[in-house]
XYZ file of N, CA, C and O in Angstrom:
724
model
N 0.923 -28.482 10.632
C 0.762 -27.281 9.815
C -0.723 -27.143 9.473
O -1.337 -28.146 9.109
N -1.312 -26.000 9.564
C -2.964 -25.874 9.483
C -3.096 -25.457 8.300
O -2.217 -25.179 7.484
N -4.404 -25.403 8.187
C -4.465 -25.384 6.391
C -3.903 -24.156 6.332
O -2.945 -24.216 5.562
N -4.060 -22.932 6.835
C -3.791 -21.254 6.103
C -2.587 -21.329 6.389
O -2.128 -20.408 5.713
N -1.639 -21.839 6.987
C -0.078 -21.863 6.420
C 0.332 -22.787 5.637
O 1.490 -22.583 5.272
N -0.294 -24.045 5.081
C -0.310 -24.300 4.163
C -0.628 -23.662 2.602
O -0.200 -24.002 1.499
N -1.227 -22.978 2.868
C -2.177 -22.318 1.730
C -1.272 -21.158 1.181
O -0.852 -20.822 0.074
N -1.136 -20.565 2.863
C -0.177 -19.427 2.494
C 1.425 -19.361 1.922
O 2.028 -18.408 1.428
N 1.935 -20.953 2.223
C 3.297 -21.146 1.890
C 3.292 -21.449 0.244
O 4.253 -21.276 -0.505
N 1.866 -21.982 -0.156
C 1.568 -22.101 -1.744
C 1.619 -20.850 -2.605
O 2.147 -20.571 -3.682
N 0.833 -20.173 -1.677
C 0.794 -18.907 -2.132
C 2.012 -18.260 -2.755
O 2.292 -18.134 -3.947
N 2.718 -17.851 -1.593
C 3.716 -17.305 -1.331
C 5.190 -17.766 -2.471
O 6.179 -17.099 -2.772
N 4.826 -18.997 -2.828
C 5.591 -19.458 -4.174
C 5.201 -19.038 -5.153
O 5.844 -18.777 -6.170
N 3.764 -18.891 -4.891
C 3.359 -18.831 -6.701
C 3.477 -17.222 -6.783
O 3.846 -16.753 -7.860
N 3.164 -16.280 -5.628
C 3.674 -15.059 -6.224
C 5.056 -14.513 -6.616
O 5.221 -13.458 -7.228
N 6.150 -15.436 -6.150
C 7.433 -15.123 -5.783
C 7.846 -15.825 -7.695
O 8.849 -15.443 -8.298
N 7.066 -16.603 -8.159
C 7.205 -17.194 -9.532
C 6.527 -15.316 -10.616
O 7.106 -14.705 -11.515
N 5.299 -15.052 -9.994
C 4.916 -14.460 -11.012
C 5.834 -12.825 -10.653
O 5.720 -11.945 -11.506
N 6.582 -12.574 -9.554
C 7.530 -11.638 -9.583
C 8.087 -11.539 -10.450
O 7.799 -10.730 -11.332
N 9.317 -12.525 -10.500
C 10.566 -13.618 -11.290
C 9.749 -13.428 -12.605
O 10.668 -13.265 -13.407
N 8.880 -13.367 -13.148
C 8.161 -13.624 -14.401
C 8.205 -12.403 -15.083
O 8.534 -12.271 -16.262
N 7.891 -11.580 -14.371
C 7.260 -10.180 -15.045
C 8.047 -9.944 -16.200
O 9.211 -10.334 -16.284
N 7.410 -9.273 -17.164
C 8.771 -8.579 -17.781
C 9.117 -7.160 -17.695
O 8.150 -6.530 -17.268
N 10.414 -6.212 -18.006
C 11.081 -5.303 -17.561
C 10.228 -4.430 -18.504
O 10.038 -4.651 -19.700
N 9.528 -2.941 -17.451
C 9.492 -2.449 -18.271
C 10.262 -1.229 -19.336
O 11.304 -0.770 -18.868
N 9.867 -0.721 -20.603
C 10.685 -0.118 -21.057
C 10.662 1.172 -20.552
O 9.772 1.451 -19.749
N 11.641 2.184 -20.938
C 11.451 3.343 -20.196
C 11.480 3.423 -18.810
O 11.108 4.523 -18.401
N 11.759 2.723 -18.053
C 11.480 2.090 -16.728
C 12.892 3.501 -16.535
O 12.534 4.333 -15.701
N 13.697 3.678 -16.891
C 14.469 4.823 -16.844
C 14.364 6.225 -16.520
O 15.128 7.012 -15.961
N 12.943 6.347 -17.139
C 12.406 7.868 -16.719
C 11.258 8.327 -15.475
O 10.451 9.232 -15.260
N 11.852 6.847 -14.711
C 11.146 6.534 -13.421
C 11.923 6.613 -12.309
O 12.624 5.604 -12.378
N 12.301 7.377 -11.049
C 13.301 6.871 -10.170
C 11.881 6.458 -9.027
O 10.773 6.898 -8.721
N 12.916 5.191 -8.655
C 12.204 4.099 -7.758
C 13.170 4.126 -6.424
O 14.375 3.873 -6.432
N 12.351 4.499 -5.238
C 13.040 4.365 -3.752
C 12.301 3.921 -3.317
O 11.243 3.950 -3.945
N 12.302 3.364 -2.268
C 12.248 1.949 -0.716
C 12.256 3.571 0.104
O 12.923 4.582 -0.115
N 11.265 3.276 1.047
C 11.401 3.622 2.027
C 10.875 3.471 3.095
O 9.682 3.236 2.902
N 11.184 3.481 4.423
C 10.755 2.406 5.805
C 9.411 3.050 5.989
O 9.128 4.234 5.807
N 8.508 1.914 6.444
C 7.307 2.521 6.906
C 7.381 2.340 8.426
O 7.389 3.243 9.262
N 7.433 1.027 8.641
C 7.708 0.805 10.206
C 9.253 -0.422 10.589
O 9.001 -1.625 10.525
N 10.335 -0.099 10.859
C 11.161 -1.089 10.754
C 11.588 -1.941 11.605
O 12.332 -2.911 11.463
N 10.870 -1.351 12.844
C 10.598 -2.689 13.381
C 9.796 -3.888 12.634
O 10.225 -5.003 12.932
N 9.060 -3.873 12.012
C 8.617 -4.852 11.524
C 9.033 -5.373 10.242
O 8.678 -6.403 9.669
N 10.006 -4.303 9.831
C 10.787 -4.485 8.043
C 9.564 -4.251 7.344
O 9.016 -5.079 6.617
N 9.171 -3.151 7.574
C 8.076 -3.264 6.318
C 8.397 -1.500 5.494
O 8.721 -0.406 5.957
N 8.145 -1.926 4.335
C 8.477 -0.481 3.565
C 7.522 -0.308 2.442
O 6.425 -0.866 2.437
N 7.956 0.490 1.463
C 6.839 0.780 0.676
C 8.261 1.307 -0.621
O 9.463 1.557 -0.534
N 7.523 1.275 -1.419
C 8.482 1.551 -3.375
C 7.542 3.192 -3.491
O 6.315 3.256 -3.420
N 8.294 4.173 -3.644
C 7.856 5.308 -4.212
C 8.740 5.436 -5.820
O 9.941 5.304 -6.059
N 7.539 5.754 -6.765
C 7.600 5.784 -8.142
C 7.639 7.396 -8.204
O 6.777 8.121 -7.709
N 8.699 7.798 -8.843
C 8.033 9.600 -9.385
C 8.603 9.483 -10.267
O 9.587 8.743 -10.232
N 8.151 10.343 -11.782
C 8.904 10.687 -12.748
C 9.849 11.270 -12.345
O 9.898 11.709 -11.196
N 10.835 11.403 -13.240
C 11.984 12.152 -13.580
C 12.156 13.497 -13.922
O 11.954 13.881 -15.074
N 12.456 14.130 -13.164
C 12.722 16.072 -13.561
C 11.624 16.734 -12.678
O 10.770 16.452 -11.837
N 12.079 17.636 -13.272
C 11.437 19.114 -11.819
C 10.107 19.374 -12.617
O 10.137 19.420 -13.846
N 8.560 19.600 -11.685
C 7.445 19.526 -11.955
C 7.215 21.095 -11.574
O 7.765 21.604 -10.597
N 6.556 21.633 -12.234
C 6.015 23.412 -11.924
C 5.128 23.129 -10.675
O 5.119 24.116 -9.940
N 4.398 22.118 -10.212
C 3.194 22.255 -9.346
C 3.557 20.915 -8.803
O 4.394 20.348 -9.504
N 3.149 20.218 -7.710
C 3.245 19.097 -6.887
C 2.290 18.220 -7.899
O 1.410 18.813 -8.523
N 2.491 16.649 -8.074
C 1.981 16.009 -8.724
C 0.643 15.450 -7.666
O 0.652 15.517 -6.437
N -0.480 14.889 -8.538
C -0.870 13.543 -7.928
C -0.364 12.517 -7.502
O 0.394 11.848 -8.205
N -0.740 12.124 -6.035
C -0.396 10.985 -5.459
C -1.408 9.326 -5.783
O -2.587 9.255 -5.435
N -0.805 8.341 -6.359
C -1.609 7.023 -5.811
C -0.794 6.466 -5.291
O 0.414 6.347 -5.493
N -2.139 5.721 -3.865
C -0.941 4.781 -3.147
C -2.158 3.447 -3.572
O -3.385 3.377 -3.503
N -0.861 2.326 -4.110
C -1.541 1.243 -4.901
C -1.271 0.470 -3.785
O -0.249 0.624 -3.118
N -2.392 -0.609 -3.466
C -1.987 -1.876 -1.985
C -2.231 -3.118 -2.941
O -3.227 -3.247 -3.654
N -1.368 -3.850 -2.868
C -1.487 -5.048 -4.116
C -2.414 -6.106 -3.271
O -3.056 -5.783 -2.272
N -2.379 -7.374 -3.815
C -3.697 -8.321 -3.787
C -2.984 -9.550 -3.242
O -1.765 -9.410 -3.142
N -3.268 -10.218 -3.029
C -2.551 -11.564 -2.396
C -3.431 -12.375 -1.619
O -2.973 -13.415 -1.146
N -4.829 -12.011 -1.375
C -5.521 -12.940 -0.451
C -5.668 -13.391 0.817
O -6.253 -14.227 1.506
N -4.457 -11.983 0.856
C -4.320 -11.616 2.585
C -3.384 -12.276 3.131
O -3.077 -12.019 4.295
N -2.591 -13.472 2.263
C -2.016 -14.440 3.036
C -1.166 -14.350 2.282
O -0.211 -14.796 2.918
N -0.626 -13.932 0.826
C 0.688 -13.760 0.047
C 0.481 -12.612 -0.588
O -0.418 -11.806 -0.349
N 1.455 -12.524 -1.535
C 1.910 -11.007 -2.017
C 2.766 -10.313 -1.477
O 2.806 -10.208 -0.251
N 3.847 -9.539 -2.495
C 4.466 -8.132 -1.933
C 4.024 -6.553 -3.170
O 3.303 -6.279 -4.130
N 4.770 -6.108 -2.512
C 4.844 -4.709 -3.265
C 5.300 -4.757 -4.320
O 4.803 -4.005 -5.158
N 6.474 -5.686 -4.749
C 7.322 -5.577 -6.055
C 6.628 -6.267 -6.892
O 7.326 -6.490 -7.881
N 5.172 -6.901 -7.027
C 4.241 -7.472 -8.065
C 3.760 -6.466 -8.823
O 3.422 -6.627 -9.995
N 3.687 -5.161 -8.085
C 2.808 -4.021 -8.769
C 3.955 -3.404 -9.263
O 3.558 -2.401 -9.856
N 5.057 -3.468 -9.326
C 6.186 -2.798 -9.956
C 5.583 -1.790 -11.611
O 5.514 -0.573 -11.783
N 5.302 -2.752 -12.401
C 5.186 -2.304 -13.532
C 4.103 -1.693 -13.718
O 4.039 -1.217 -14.852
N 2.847 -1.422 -12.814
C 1.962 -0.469 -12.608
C 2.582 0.472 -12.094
O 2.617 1.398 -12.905
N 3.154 0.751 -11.054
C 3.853 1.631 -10.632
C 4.715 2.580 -11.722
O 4.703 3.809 -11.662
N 5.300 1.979 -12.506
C 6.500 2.346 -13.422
C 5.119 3.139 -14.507
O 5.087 4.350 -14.722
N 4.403 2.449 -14.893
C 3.389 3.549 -15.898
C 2.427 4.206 -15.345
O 1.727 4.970 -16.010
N 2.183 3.938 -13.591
C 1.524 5.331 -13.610
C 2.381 6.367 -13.436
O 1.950 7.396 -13.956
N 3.555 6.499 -12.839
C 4.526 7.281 -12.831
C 5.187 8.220 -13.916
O 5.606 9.369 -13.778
N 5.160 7.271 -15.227
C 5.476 7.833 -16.783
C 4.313 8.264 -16.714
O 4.166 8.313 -17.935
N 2.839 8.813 -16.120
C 2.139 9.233 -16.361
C 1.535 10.485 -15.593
O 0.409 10.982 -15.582
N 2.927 10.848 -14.848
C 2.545 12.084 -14.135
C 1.915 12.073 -12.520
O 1.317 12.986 -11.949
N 2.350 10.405 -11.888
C 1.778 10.936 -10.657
C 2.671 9.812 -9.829
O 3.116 8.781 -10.335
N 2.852 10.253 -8.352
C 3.622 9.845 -7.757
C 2.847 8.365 -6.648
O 1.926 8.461 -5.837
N 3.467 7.401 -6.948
C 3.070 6.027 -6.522
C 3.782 5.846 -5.634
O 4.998 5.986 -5.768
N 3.173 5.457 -4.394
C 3.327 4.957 -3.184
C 3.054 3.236 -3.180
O 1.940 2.869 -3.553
N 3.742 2.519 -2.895
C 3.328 0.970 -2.401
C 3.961 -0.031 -1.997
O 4.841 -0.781 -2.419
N 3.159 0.137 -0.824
C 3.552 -0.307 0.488
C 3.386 -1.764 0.455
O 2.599 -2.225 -0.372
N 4.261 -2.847 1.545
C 4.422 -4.057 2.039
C 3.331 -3.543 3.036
O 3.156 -2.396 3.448
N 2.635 -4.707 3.318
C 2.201 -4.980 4.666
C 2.115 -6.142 5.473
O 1.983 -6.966 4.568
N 2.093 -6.859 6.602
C 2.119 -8.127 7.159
C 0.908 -8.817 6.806
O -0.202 -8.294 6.906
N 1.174 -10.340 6.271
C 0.358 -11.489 6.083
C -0.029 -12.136 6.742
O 0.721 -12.283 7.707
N -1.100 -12.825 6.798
C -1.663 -13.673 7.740
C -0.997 -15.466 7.417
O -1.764 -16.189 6.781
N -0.206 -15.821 7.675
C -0.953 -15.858 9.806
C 0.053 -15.498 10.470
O 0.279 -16.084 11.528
N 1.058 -14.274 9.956
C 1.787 -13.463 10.998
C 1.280 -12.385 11.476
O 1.964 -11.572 12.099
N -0.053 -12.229 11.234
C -0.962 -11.033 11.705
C -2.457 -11.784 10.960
O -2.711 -12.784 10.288
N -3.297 -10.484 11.620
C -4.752 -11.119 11.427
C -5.111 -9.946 10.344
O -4.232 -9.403 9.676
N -6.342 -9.652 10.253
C -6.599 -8.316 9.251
C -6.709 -6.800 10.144
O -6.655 -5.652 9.704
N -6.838 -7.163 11.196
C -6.770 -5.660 12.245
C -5.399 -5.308 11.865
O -5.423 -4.402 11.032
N -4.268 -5.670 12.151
C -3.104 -6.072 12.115
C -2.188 -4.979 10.406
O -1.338 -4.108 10.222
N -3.171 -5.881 9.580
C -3.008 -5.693 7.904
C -3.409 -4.124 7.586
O -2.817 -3.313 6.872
N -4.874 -3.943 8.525
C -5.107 -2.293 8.367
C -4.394 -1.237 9.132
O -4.309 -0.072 8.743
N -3.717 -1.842 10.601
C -3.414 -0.997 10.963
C -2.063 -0.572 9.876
O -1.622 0.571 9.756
N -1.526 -1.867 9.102
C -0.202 -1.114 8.134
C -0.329 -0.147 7.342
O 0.375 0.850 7.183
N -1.856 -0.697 6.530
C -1.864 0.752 5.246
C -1.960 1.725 6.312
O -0.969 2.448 6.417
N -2.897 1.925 7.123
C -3.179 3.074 7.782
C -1.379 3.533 7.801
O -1.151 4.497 7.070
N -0.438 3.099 8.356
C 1.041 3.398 8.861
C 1.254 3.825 7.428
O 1.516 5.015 7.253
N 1.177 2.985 6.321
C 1.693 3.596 5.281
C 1.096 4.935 4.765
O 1.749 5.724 4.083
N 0.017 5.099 5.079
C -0.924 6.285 5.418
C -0.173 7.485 5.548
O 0.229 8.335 4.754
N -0.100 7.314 6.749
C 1.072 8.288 7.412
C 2.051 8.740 6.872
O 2.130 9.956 6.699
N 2.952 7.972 6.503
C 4.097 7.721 6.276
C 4.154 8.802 4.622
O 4.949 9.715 4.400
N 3.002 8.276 3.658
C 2.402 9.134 2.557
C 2.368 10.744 3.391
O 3.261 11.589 3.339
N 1.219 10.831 4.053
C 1.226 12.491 4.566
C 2.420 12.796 4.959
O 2.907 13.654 4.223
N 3.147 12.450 5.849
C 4.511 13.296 6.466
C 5.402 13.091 4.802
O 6.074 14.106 4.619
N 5.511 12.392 3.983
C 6.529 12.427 3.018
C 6.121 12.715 1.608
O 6.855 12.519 0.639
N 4.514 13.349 1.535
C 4.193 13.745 -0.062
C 5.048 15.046 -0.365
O 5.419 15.189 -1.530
N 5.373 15.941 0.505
C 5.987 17.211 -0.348
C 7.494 17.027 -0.601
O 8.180 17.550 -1.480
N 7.884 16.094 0.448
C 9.311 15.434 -0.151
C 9.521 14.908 -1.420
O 10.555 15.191 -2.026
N 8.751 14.245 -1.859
C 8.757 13.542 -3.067
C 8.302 14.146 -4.551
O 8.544 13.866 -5.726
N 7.303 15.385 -3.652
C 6.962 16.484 -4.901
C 5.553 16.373 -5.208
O 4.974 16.937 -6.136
N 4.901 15.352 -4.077
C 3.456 14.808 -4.119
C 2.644 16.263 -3.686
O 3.089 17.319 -3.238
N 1.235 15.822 -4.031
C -0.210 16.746 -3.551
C -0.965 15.825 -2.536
O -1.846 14.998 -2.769
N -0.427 16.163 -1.426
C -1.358 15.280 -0.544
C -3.165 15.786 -0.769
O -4.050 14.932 -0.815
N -3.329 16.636 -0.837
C -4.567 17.137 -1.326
C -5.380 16.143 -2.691
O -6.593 15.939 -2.742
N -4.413 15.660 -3.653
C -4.962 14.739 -4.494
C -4.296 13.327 -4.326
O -3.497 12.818 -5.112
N -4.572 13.015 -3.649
C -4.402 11.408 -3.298
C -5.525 10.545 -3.946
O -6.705 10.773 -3.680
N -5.165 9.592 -4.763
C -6.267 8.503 -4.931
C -5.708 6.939 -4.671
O -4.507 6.818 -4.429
N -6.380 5.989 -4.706
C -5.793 4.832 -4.193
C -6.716 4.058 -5.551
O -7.803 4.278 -6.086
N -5.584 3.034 -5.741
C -5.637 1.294 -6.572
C -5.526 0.629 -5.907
O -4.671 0.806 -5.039
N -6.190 -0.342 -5.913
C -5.561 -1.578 -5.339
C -6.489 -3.003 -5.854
O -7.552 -2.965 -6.474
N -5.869 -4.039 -5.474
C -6.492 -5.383 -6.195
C -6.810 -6.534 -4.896
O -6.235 -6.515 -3.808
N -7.821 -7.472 -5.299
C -8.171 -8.380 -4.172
C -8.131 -7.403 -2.960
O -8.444 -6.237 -2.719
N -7.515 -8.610 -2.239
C -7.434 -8.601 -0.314
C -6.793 -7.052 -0.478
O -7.058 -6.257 0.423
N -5.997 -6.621 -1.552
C -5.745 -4.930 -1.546
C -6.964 -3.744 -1.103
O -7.101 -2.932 -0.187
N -7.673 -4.123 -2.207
C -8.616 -3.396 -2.206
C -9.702 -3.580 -1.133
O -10.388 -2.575 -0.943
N -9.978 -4.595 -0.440
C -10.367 -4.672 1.014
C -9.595 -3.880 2.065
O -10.365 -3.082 2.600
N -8.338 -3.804 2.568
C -7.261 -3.623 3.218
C -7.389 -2.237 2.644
O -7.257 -1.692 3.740
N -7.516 -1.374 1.941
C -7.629 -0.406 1.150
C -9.425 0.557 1.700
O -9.682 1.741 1.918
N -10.057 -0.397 1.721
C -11.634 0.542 2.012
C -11.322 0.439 3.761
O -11.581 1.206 4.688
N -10.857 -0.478 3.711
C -11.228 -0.862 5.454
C -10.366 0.417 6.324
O -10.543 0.947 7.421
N -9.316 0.604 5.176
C -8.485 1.690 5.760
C -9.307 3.390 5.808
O -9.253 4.366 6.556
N -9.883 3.099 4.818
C -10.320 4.811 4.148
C -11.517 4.933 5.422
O -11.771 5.953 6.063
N -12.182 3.521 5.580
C -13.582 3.597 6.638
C -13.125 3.485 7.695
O -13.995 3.201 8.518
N -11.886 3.593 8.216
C -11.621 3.682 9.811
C -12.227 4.396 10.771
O -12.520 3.972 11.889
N -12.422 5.497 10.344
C -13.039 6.291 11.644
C -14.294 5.797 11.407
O -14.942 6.375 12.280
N -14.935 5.226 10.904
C -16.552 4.872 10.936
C -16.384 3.313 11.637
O -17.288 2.807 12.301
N -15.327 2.773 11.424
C -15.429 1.639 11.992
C -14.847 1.699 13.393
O -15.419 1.055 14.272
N -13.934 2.300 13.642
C -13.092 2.864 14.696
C -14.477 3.403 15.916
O -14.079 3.606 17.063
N -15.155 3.496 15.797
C -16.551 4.127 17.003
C -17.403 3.451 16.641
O -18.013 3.073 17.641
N -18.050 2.846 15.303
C -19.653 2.253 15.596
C -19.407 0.993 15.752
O -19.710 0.456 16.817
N -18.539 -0.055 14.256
C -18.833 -1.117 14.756
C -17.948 -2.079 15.310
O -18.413 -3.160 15.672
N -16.517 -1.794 15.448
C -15.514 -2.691 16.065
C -16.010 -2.301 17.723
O -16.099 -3.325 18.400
N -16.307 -1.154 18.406
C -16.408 -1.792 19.629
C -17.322 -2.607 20.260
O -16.992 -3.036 21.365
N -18.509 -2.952 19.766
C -19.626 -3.831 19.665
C -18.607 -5.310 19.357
O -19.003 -6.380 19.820
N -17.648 -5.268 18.767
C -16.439 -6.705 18.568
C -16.227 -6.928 20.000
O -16.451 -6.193 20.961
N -15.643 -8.357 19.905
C -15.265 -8.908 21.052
C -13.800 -8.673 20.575
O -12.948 -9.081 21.365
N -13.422 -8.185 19.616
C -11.895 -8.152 19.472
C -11.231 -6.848 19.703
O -11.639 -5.832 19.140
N -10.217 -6.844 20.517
C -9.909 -5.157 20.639
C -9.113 -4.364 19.418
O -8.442 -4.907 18.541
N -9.351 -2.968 19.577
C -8.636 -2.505 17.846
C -7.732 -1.609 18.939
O -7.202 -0.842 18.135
N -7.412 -1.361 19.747
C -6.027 -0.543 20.453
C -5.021 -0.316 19.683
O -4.462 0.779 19.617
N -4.713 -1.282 19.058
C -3.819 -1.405 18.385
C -3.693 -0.824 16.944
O -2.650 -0.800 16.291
N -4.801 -0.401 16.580
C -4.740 0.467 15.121
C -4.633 1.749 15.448
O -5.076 2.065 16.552
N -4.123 2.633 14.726
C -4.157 4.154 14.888
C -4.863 4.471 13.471
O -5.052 3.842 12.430
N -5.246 6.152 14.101
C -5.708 6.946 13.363
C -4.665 7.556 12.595
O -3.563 7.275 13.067
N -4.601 8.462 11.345
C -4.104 9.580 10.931
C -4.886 10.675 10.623
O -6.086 10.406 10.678
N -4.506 12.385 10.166
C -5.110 13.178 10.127
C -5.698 13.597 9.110
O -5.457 14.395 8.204
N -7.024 12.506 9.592
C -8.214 12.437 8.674
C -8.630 13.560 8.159
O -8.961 13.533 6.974
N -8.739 15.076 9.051
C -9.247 15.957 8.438
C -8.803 16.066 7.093
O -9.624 16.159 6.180
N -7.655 16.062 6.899
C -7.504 15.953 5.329
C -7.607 15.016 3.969
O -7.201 15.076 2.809
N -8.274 14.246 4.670
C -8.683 13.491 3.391
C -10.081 12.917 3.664
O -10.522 12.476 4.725
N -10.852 13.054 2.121
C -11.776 13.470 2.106
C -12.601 11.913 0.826
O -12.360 11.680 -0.359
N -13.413 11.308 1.671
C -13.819 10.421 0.535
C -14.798 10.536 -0.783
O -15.795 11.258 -0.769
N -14.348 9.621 -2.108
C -15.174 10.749 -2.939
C -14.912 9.786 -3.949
O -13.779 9.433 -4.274
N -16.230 9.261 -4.561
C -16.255 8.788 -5.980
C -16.065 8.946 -7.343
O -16.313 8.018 -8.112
């Protein structure tokens, strides 16, 4: 066993403890919470948060990518972020993605990117503004998170200068989203 599946099987306990830990939040009632597939061949999905009741105008979207170090973590850690940004008027997306060392980080981006997607084809279902999308995220999230937003810049200047091939990542339709501090 090499150290990063070692590391990662440590991991992978201690987040599965601070799941089990959390506590419930209140009001968690005026939240409906659905699963839905991002890619299932691989079992991977994502938790959409929306308030409760009919909105005059499409809400804000965040899609939150949680933290884990690249090698542990799921989606259901951010639960209770999810649950209050939601009591707060905007619709939360957050997605699973594959860990290393069942994937590498090409691998990890091409998921958000999928969950990406998966956000555009399903924000007006849910009652989202794909037009106002913003993203959270923590640790190896928030890496996995820029690396996603900088794809097309990385996608032509500097991964093909890599000896590693990116074939395997896709694009989505960037024209609509727009980066911005």
């Amino acid at each position: 066993m090499n150290i990063i599946t070692r590391a990662s099987v440590k991991e992978r306990i201690h987040v599965e403890q601070i799941i089990r830990s959390q506590p419930r939040m209140h009001n968690s009632d005026l939240v409906d919470i659905v699963t839905i597939p991002v890619r299932k061949c691989l079992g991977l999905s994502m938790d959409v948060y929306k308030p409760v009741g009919e909105f005059k105008e499409p809400l804000p979207i965040i899609l939150d990518v949680h933290g884990g170090g690249l090698i542990a973590g799921r989606k259901e850690q951010n639960r209770n972020l999810g649950i209050q940004l939601a009591r707060r008027g905007y619709i939360v997306f957050i997605p699973d993605y594959r860990l290393v060392p069942e994937t590498d980080i090409f691998g990890q981006i091409s998921d958000i990117l999928d969950a990406l997607a998966v956000i555009e084809a399903k924000a007006a279902e849910f009652g989202g503004n794909i037009e106002k999308l913003f993203v959270t995220a923590d640790s190896a999230g928030a890496f996995l998170a820029s690396a996603a937003a900088l794809w097309p810049l990385l996608r032509y200047t500097i991964l093909p200068r890599c000896s590693r091939s990116s074939a395997a990542l896709k694009g989505i339709s960037r024209k609509r989203f727009r980066l911005s501090a």
